[in-house]
Amino acid sequence: MRILITGGYGFIGMYATAMLTERGHDVYIFDTLPAPPAGMEGYFAGTTAIRGDLLNPLFLIEAISKNRIERILHLAALRNNDSRRFPHAAFKLNCEGAVNCLEAARISGVERLCYASSVAVLGSFGFFESLGLGDKPLSEDAPCRPSNVYGVTKYFCETMGDNYSKLYGLSVIGVRLPIIFGAGKKGGSRSSHYNEMIEKAAAGEPVSARAVKAERFNIQYVKDSAKALVCGCLAAPGKTGVYNCGGTIVTMADYVRAIKNVFPGADISLIEDPAASILDNTCIDSGLAAKELGFEPSFTPEQGIRDHMDSLI
């Protein structure tokens, strides 16, 4: 199958690319970057690079037509912290870019568009506590009230994707991902400290984290994130909609324990701090994705931590 990946040189994109090429698919990387990140070239062996901008829809349509693209995996987006700092840029790339992908897929007769959504669409713990749901795992039917710019843009993608499915018959699948860790993730994001804790522990450096120790959240190893997106992209014809694709629901104390199981001598201080609440509810139920997409996580946090470190050796 001929698959175009927008933002393919990004964190999740490189793992999804490797999975798709290993399965024998022809992968086309559509990205503004001229080349993969240094040291990551091996993930892109056998792929075709197309340097392009999602905000130029005519170029996107031409790339799809010229390369006879059958399915699109849309990953290009401005990250959470950057969306908060640059809301207009977030609207342009995350919203307008998504519509350009949907429209290009519709015009070009693409079989399926699968895109990365986020638990950021859901909203705060307080909102769900007011509904009597607290931090219980939420299904796809849970109401969404995003509490940050990034979440708003991803909710836009979900609702616009739903409209393209209903109005034009386009097969659109949204994969709703939780907090993600793994090798290759850039620092400076809201969740980059999950990576930093692992890598400092591995280096024998002391590390401290402020958190509500008993607060539950959903965390996922990046290879499972890529697996979820590949399952969505390759799902049987006729499948459409948004699917929760989570990892493991843990507390910060659980996560620290997993790190110490891998690095028994790790010096990790966990400081109870109510001000360090995760704020957004990330606890999702992935049962529907298991049933309809065949997605189930392959890595526990401890297994992900071990694989993370193996990939850096």
JSON list of C-alpha atoms in Angstrom, two decimals, residues 12 14 18 26 60 82-83 88 105 150-151 153 157 191 197 210 221 227 242-243 301 307 310:
[
{"chain": "A", "resi": 12, "resn": "ILE", "atom": "CA", "xyz": [6.06, 9.27, 16.63]},
{"chain": "A", "resi": 14, "resn": "MET", "atom": "CA", "xyz": [9.78, 7.74, 12.75]},
{"chain": "A", "resi": 18, "resn": "ALA", "atom": "CA", "xyz": [9.63, 1.92, 10.47]},
{"chain": "A", "resi": 26, "resn": "ASP", "atom": "CA", "xyz": [5.61, 2.10, 0.36]},
{"chain": "A", "resi": 60, "resn": "LEU", "atom": "CA", "xyz": [-0.29, 18.39, -1.11]},
{"chain": "A", "resi": 82, "resn": "ASP", "atom": "CA", "xyz": [4.25, 25.59, 21.57]},
{"chain": "A", "resi": 83, "resn": "SER", "atom": "CA", "xyz": [0.50, 25.78, 20.94]},
{"chain": "A", "resi": 88, "resn": "HIS", "atom": "CA", "xyz": [-2.29, 31.46, 15.91]},
{"chain": "A", "resi": 105, "resn": "ALA", "atom": "CA", "xyz": [-7.94, 13.13, 0.65]},
{"chain": "A", "resi": 150, "resn": "TYR", "atom": "CA", "xyz": [-3.60, 22.18, 21.88]},
{"chain": "A", "resi": 151, "resn": "GLY", "atom": "CA", "xyz": [-6.66, 20.28, 23.12]},
{"chain": "A", "resi": 153, "resn": "THR", "atom": "CA", "xyz": [-7.15, 22.22, 18.05]},
{"chain": "A", "resi": 157, "resn": "CYS", "atom": "CA", "xyz": [-9.71, 17.78, 14.12]},
{"chain": "A", "resi": 191, "resn": "SER", "atom": "CA", "xyz": [5.54, 15.60, 29.43]},
{"chain": "A", "resi": 197, "resn": "MET", "atom": "CA", "xyz": [13.59, 10.80, 34.74]},
{"chain": "A", "resi": 210, "resn": "ARG", "atom": "CA", "xyz": [7.03, 17.09, 41.99]},
{"chain": "A", "resi": 221, "resn": "TYR", "atom": "CA", "xyz": [5.61, 3.86, 25.26]},
{"chain": "A", "resi": 227, "resn": "LYS", "atom": "CA", "xyz": [1.34, 0.71, 16.68]},
{"chain": "A", "resi": 242, "resn": "VAL", "atom": "CA", "xyz": [-12.30, 8.31, 17.02]},
{"chain": "A", "resi": 243, "resn": "TYR", "atom": "CA", "xyz": [-10.66, 5.56, 19.06]},
{"chain": "A", "resi": 301, "resn": "PRO", "atom": "CA", "xyz": [5.96, 1.06, 31.51]},
{"chain": "A", "resi": 307, "resn": "ASP", "atom": "CA", "xyz": [13.41, -0.79, 25.39]},
{"chain": "A", "resi": 310, "resn": "ASP", "atom": "CA", "xyz": [18.27, -0.36, 24.62]}
]
